[in-house]
């Protein structure tokens, strides 16, 4: 290899070290960027050929850049409910358009926020369209997830077409639910000959709260005749039936019959009968206080509720909390996984787009794949750049660049000396 090859090798070396310095500068610039993934410049030999009088081949150098997408960054607590950090493998799924017609992009940056939107529905019947927000990533893309079914389950299909924009309807209504089961823990006063009664609140078919009065009249020492009554919302007495109509207790004060402790009460409302199962299996007949003592009471009815707030859990499920104290799932975030995530193409906004070299996209559920990843709520993943390592690389790169420049300068001086031989 003559001086022509030396010039070419030295210039290629300068370009390679300049590229390496650009990579280092990019990493240092993004050392505080949430979930930024370190980029590395690798060097490889390059066979170059010089034709003509020399007609020789020699090794120069070229660069290959890679990105450490699969390298976990440290998690920093923020205490903000919409900040989500992925601890493990996977990326959040986003789209450049809220309706999903744009480009699908993926990110590890879970610093989400809500962007105001208006729905075409009137859930609370106030005469105005519902208001709410759509979940967006820091870079502006819309976050997508699996929507919840009416029963709170999810169809976790491995398809981008199954995803919807994660939206929050601030006027969403949790429909009322009529009471079907009442569980009672009480104590019937032993040896009392009078009628003992207690009031049991319940929710009727219209979503209104009413009271069911349950009475116990002693027929023998350990047996009671039961009766029930209720008042309609118009303050009118209505017919109530109970089956079976008797209950007996053992000598130890525990319920003997019925064996399952359950009574069927039918409230004959004008709009239709409401059947309620009353479970008295935890009711006892002990001390003689003269009246019934209601110790604990639970019923499964709910009044209508309005959405108060939303929150995520470690499985990426977004729940809605309503004014009637009920909670129900709204969306679930999938994890996007690739066989070779380091081959994803980085784009502006802290996102990645799919590249054929990364392999086939697979949408996975955090709840169904044990050990793959989990969501840390109220935290953000930090950049995985080691600043000390970058400064070390920068010093080495500077020396390598200076050395390559020295080679180029030396080759130039040798050329000048060869030229001067003609004088």
Coordinates of C-alpha atoms in Angstrom, one line a residue:
X1 CA 0.0 0.0 0.0
X2 CA 1.4 3.3 -1.1
X3 CA 0.9 6.7 0.3
X4 CA -2.4 6.9 -1.6
X5 CA -3.8 4.1 0.5
X6 CA -2.4 5.7 3.6
X7 CA -4.3 8.9 2.8
X8 CA -7.5 6.9 2.3
X9 CA -7.1 4.9 5.5
X10 CA -6.4 7.9 7.6
X11 CA -9.4 9.8 6.2
X12 CA -11.7 6.9 6.9
X13 CA -10.3 6.7 10.4
X14 CA -11.0 10.4 10.9
X15 CA -14.6 9.8 9.7
X16 CA -15.0 6.8 12.0
X17 CA -13.8 8.6 15.1
X18 CA -15.9 11.6 14.2
X19 CA -18.9 9.4 14.1
X20 CA -18.0 7.8 17.4
X21 CA -17.7 11.3 18.9
X22 CA -21.2 12.2 17.5
X23 CA -22.6 9.1 19.2
X24 CA -21.0 10.0 22.5
X25 CA -22.3 13.5 22.3
X26 CA -25.8 12.2 21.6
X27 CA -25.6 9.9 24.7
X28 CA -24.4 12.7 26.9
X29 CA -27.1 15.1 25.6
X30 CA -29.8 12.5 26.5
X31 CA -28.4 11.4 29.8
X32 CA -31.5 12.9 31.5
X33 CA -34.0 11.8 28.9
X34 CA -36.6 9.4 30.3
X35 CA -36.0 5.8 29.1
X36 CA -33.4 6.9 26.6
X37 CA -31.4 4.0 25.3
X38 CA -27.7 4.3 24.9
X39 CA -26.3 4.2 21.3
X40 CA -22.9 2.6 20.7
X41 CA -20.6 3.0 17.7
X42 CA -18.7 -0.2 16.8
X43 CA -15.7 -0.3 14.5
X44 CA -15.1 -3.0 11.9
X45 CA -12.4 -3.6 9.3
X46 CA -13.1 -2.5 5.7
X47 CA -11.3 -4.1 2.8
X48 CA -10.5 -1.3 0.3
X49 CA -8.9 -1.7 -3.1
X50 CA -6.6 0.7 -4.9
X51 CA -6.4 0.0 -8.6
X52 CA -3.8 1.4 -11.1
X53 CA -0.1 1.1 -10.6
X54 CA -0.5 -0.1 -7.0
X55 CA -3.4 -2.5 -7.6
X56 CA -3.5 -3.6 -3.9
X57 CA -6.1 -4.3 -1.3
X58 CA -5.8 -3.1 2.3
X59 CA -7.8 -2.8 5.5
X60 CA -9.4 0.5 6.4
X61 CA -12.3 1.0 9.0
X62 CA -16.0 1.7 9.0
X63 CA -18.6 2.1 11.8
X64 CA -21.8 0.3 12.8
X65 CA -24.2 1.9 15.3
X66 CA -26.3 -0.1 17.7
X67 CA -28.7 0.9 20.4
X68 CA -29.1 -0.8 23.8
X69 CA -32.9 -1.1 23.8
X70 CA -32.8 -4.2 25.9
X71 CA -30.7 -2.6 28.7
X72 CA -32.8 -1.7 31.7
X73 CA -32.5 1.9 33.1
X74 CA -32.8 2.8 36.7
X75 CA -36.3 3.5 38.0
X76 CA -37.0 6.8 39.7
X77 CA -40.0 7.4 41.9
X78 CA -42.2 10.4 41.0
X79 CA -45.3 9.7 43.0
X80 CA -47.4 10.7 39.9
X81 CA -50.2 8.3 39.1
X82 CA -49.8 8.6 35.3
X83 CA -46.1 8.0 35.4
X84 CA -45.4 4.3 34.5
X85 CA -42.1 2.5 34.4
X86 CA -41.5 -0.9 32.8
X87 CA -39.4 -3.2 34.9
X88 CA -38.4 -5.9 32.5
X89 CA -38.9 -6.5 28.8
X90 CA -41.4 -4.7 26.5
X91 CA -42.5 -1.3 25.2
X92 CA -45.7 0.7 25.3
X93 CA -47.7 0.9 22.1
X94 CA -48.5 4.3 20.6
X95 CA -49.8 5.7 17.4
X96 CA -49.1 9.1 15.8
X97 CA -52.8 9.6 15.3
X98 CA -55.6 9.3 18.0
X99 CA -57.7 7.2 15.7
X100 CA -54.9 4.7 15.0
X101 CA -54.6 5.6 11.3
X102 CA -51.0 6.9 11.7
X103 CA -47.8 5.1 12.2
X104 CA -47.4 2.6 15.1
X105 CA -44.5 3.6 17.3
X106 CA -43.2 2.1 20.6
X107 CA -41.6 3.7 23.7
X108 CA -40.2 2.9 27.1
X109 CA -41.0 6.4 28.3
X110 CA -44.1 6.1 30.5
X111 CA -44.4 9.8 31.4
X112 CA -48.1 10.0 30.2
X113 CA -50.5 12.9 30.4
X114 CA -54.1 13.5 29.4
X115 CA -55.1 15.5 26.3
X116 CA -58.6 17.0 26.4
X117 CA -61.2 15.5 24.0
X118 CA -65.0 15.7 23.6
X119 CA -67.1 12.6 23.1
X120 CA -70.3 12.3 21.0
X121 CA -72.2 10.8 24.0
X122 CA -74.2 12.2 26.9
X123 CA -73.7 9.6 29.6
X124 CA -75.0 11.6 32.5
X125 CA -78.0 13.0 30.6
X126 CA -77.1 16.6 31.4
X127 CA -77.8 17.8 27.9
X128 CA -74.1 18.3 27.0
X129 CA -71.6 16.0 25.3
X130 CA -69.2 14.1 27.6
X131 CA -65.8 15.6 28.3
X132 CA -62.7 13.7 28.9
X133 CA -59.1 13.0 27.9
X134 CA -57.0 10.7 25.8
X135 CA -53.7 9.3 27.2
X136 CA -50.7 10.7 25.4
X137 CA -46.9 10.1 25.6
X138 CA -44.3 12.8 26.2
X139 CA -43.6 12.9 22.5
X140 CA -47.2 13.6 21.6
X141 CA -48.3 10.1 20.4
X142 CA -51.5 8.6 21.6
X143 CA -51.2 5.6 23.9
X144 CA -53.2 2.5 22.9
X145 CA -54.5 -0.5 24.9
X146 CA -57.1 -3.2 25.1
X147 CA -60.5 -1.9 26.1
X148 CA -62.4 -3.7 28.9
X149 CA -65.5 -5.7 28.2
X150 CA -68.7 -5.0 30.1
X151 CA -67.9 -7.8 32.6
X152 CA -64.5 -6.3 33.3
X153 CA -62.5 -8.9 31.2
X154 CA -60.2 -8.2 28.3
X155 CA -59.9 -9.7 24.8
X156 CA -56.1 -9.7 24.8
X157 CA -55.7 -10.4 21.1
X158 CA -52.1 -10.3 19.6
X159 CA -53.1 -7.7 17.0
X160 CA -52.7 -4.0 16.7
X161 CA -56.3 -3.9 15.3
X162 CA -57.6 -5.0 18.7
X163 CA -56.3 -1.9 20.4
X164 CA -58.0 1.4 21.0
X165 CA -56.8 4.8 22.2
X166 CA -56.8 4.9 26.0
X167 CA -59.5 7.4 26.8
X168 CA -61.1 8.7 30.0
X169 CA -64.7 9.8 29.9
X170 CA -65.0 12.2 32.9
X171 CA -68.8 11.9 32.7
X172 CA -68.9 8.1 32.6
X173 CA -71.7 6.6 34.7
X174 CA -71.5 3.4 36.7
X175 CA -75.0 2.1 36.3
X176 CA -77.0 1.2 39.4
X177 CA -77.3 -2.4 40.3
X178 CA -80.3 -3.8 42.2
X179 CA -79.5 -5.8 45.4
X180 CA -79.7 -9.5 44.9
X181 CA -77.8 -10.7 48.0
X182 CA -77.7 -9.5 51.6
X183 CA -75.4 -11.1 54.1
X184 CA -76.2 -10.5 57.8
X185 CA -74.2 -11.2 61.0
X186 CA -76.5 -10.6 64.0
X187 CA -77.4 -12.0 67.3
X188 CA -81.0 -12.8 68.3
X189 CA -81.7 -12.2 71.9
X190 CA -82.3 -15.6 73.5
X191 CA -85.5 -16.2 75.7
X192 CA -87.1 -13.0 74.4
X193 CA -90.9 -13.6 73.7
X194 CA -91.5 -10.4 71.7
X195 CA -90.8 -9.6 68.0
X196 CA -87.2 -8.6 67.3
X197 CA -86.6 -6.6 64.1
X198 CA -83.8 -5.0 62.2
X199 CA -83.6 -2.8 59.1
X200 CA -81.6 -3.9 56.1
X201 CA -80.9 -1.2 53.5
X202 CA -81.1 -2.4 49.8
X203 CA -81.0 -0.9 46.3
X204 CA -84.2 -1.3 44.2
X205 CA -84.5 -1.8 40.5
X206 CA -84.6 2.0 40.0
X207 CA -81.3 2.5 41.7
X208 CA -82.9 4.0 44.8
X209 CA -81.9 3.2 48.4
X210 CA -84.7 1.7 50.5
X211 CA -85.0 -0.4 53.7
X212 CA -86.2 -3.9 54.2
X213 CA -87.4 -4.6 57.7
X214 CA -86.8 -8.2 58.9
X215 CA -88.6 -9.5 62.0
X216 CA -88.1 -12.5 64.3
X217 CA -91.0 -13.7 66.5
X218 CA -90.2 -16.5 68.9
X219 CA -92.5 -19.6 68.6
X220 CA -90.5 -21.9 70.9
X221 CA -87.2 -21.4 72.8
X222 CA -85.1 -22.1 69.7
X223 CA -87.5 -21.4 66.8
X224 CA -88.6 -18.2 65.3
X225 CA -91.2 -17.1 62.7
X226 CA -89.8 -14.6 60.2
X227 CA -91.6 -11.7 58.5
X228 CA -90.4 -9.0 56.2
X229 CA -91.8 -5.6 55.1
X230 CA -90.8 -2.6 53.0
X231 CA -92.1 0.8 52.0
X232 CA -92.1 2.0 48.4
X233 CA -90.5 5.3 47.4
X234 CA -94.0 6.8 47.5
X235 CA -94.1 5.9 51.2
X236 CA -96.7 3.2 50.6
X237 CA -96.5 -0.3 52.2
X238 CA -95.9 -3.1 49.7
X239 CA -96.2 -6.8 49.9
X240 CA -93.1 -8.8 50.9
X241 CA -92.9 -12.6 51.1
X242 CA -90.2 -14.7 52.7
X243 CA -89.3 -18.4 52.2
X244 CA -88.8 -20.3 54.4
X245 CA -90.7 -18.4 57.0
X246 CA -89.1 -20.1 60.1
X247 CA -85.6 -20.4 61.5
X248 CA -84.3 -22.6 64.3
X249 CA -81.1 -22.6 66.3
X250 CA -79.1 -25.3 68.1
X251 CA -78.5 -25.4 71.8
X252 CA -75.2 -23.8 71.2
X253 CA -76.9 -20.7 69.6
X254 CA -75.9 -21.4 66.0
X255 CA -78.4 -21.5 63.1
X256 CA -79.8 -25.0 62.5
X257 CA -82.4 -24.5 59.8
X258 CA -82.3 -23.8 57.0
X259 CA -78.9 -25.6 56.8
X260 CA -77.5 -23.2 54.2
X261 CA -78.7 -20.2 56.2
X262 CA -80.4 -18.6 53.2
X263 CA -83.8 -17.1 52.9
X264 CA -85.5 -15.9 49.7
X265 CA -87.3 -12.5 50.1
X266 CA -89.5 -11.2 47.3
X267 CA -90.3 -7.5 47.3
X268 CA -93.4 -7.1 45.2
X269 CA -92.8 -3.6 43.7
X270 CA -95.5 -2.3 41.3
X271 CA -92.8 -2.2 38.6
X272 CA -92.0 -5.8 39.1
X273 CA -90.9 -8.2 41.9
X274 CA -87.3 -8.0 43.2
X275 CA -85.9 -11.2 44.6
X276 CA -83.3 -10.9 47.3
X277 CA -81.3 -13.7 49.0
X278 CA -80.7 -13.0 52.7
X279 CA -77.9 -15.0 54.1
X280 CA -78.2 -15.5 57.9
X281 CA -75.7 -18.3 58.3
X282 CA -73.5 -16.1 60.6
X283 CA -76.5 -15.2 62.8
X284 CA -76.6 -16.5 66.4
X285 CA -79.0 -16.8 69.3
X286 CA -77.0 -16.1 72.5
X287 CA -77.3 -13.5 75.2
X288 CA -80.7 -12.1 76.4
X289 CA -80.5 -8.4 75.7
X290 CA -84.2 -8.2 74.7
X291 CA -83.5 -7.1 71.1
X292 CA -81.6 -8.1 68.0
X293 CA -78.0 -6.8 67.6
X294 CA -76.9 -6.2 64.1
X295 CA -73.1 -6.9 64.0
X296 CA -72.3 -6.8 60.3
X297 CA -74.1 -6.2 57.1
X298 CA -73.2 -6.4 53.4
X299 CA -75.3 -6.1 50.3
X300 CA -74.3 -6.3 46.6
X301 CA -76.5 -3.4 45.3
X302 CA -75.0 -0.2 44.0
X303 CA -76.4 3.3 43.4
X304 CA -75.5 5.1 40.3
X305 CA -72.0 6.6 40.4
X306 CA -70.0 9.1 38.4
X307 CA -66.3 8.6 37.5
X308 CA -64.1 10.3 40.1
X309 CA -60.6 9.2 39.2
X310 CA -58.5 6.7 37.4
X311 CA -55.4 4.7 38.4
X312 CA -53.1 1.9 37.1
X313 CA -52.0 -1.3 38.7
X314 CA -48.8 -3.3 38.2
X315 CA -50.4 -5.3 35.4
X316 CA -51.0 -2.2 33.3
X317 CA -54.7 -2.2 34.0
X318 CA -56.3 1.3 34.2
X319 CA -59.2 1.3 36.7
X320 CA -62.0 3.8 37.1
X321 CA -63.1 4.8 40.7
X322 CA -66.7 6.0 40.9
X323 CA -68.6 8.1 43.4
X324 CA -70.6 5.0 44.6
X325 CA -67.3 3.5 45.8
X326 CA -67.2 1.0 43.0
X327 CA -64.1 0.3 40.9
X328 CA -64.0 -1.2 37.4
X329 CA -61.3 -1.8 34.8
X330 CA -61.3 0.4 31.7
X331 CA -58.2 -0.4 29.7
X332 CA -55.2 -2.7 29.8
X333 CA -51.8 -1.7 28.4
X334 CA -50.1 -4.4 26.3
X335 CA -46.4 -4.9 26.2
X336 CA -44.8 -4.9 22.7
X337 CA -42.0 -7.3 22.4
X338 CA -39.6 -8.1 19.5
X339 CA -37.1 -10.9 19.1
X340 CA -34.3 -8.4 18.5
X341 CA -35.3 -5.1 20.1
X342 CA -31.9 -3.5 19.6
X343 CA -32.6 -3.5 15.9
X344 CA -35.6 -1.1 16.3
X345 CA -35.2 2.2 14.5
X346 CA -35.1 5.2 16.9
X347 CA -37.2 8.2 15.8
X348 CA -37.8 11.7 17.2
X349 CA -39.8 12.0 20.5
X350 CA -38.2 9.0 22.3
X351 CA -40.0 6.5 20.1
X352 CA -39.0 3.4 18.1
X353 CA -40.5 2.2 14.8
X354 CA -40.5 -1.4 13.7
X355 CA -37.6 -2.6 11.5
X356 CA -37.6 -6.0 9.7
X357 CA -34.3 -6.8 11.5
X358 CA -36.1 -6.5 14.8
X359 CA -38.4 -9.4 14.0
X360 CA -42.1 -10.0 14.4
X361 CA -44.1 -7.8 16.8
X362 CA -45.8 -9.7 19.7
X363 CA -48.3 -8.1 22.0
X364 CA -48.2 -9.7 25.5
X365 CA -50.2 -9.3 28.6
X366 CA -48.4 -8.5 31.9
X367 CA -50.8 -10.5 33.8
X368 CA -50.5 -13.7 31.8
X369 CA -46.7 -13.9 31.3
X370 CA -45.1 -14.4 34.7
X371 CA -41.7 -12.9 35.1
X372 CA -41.6 -11.0 31.8
X373 CA -42.2 -7.5 33.1
X374 CA -44.3 -5.5 35.5
X375 CA -45.4 -1.9 35.7
X376 CA -44.1 0.3 38.5
X377 CA -46.8 3.0 39.0
X378 CA -45.5 6.5 40.0
X379 CA -42.1 6.0 38.6
X380 CA -40.1 6.6 35.4
X381 CA -37.3 4.7 33.8
X382 CA -34.1 6.8 33.5
X383 CA -31.6 6.8 30.7
X384 CA -29.3 3.8 30.7
X385 CA -26.3 6.0 29.8
X386 CA -23.3 5.7 32.1
X387 CA -21.9 9.2 32.0
X388 CA -18.5 8.2 33.4
X389 CA -18.2 5.6 30.6
X390 CA -19.0 8.2 28.0
X391 CA -16.3 10.5 29.2
X392 CA -13.8 7.6 29.1
X393 CA -14.8 6.8 25.6
X394 CA -14.6 10.5 24.6
X395 CA -10.9 10.6 25.8
X396 CA -10.0 7.5 23.9
X397 CA -11.8 8.9 20.8
X398 CA -10.0 12.2 21.0
X399 CA -6.6 10.4 21.1
X400 CA -7.6 8.1 18.2
X401 CA -8.7 11.0 16.1
X402 CA -5.5 12.9 16.9
X403 CA -3.4 9.9 16.0
X404 CA -5.3 9.5 12.7
X405 CA -4.7 13.1 12.0
X406 CA -1.0 12.6 12.7
X407 CA -0.9 9.7 10.2
X408 CA -2.6 12.0 7.6
X409 CA -0.2 14.8 8.3
X410 CA 2.9 12.5 8.2
X411 CA 1.7 11.0 4.9
X412 CA 1.3 14.6 3.6
X413 CA 4.8 15.5 4.7
X414 CA 6.3 12.4 3.0
X415 CA 4.5 13.3 -0.2
X416 CA 6.0 16.8 0.0
X417 CA 9.4 15.3 0.5
X418 CA 9.0 13.0 -2.5
X419 CA 7.9 16.0 -4.5
X420 CA 11.0 18.0 -3.5
X421 CA 13.3 15.2 -4.7
X422 CA 12.7 16.5 -8.2
X423 CA 14.3 19.8 -7.5

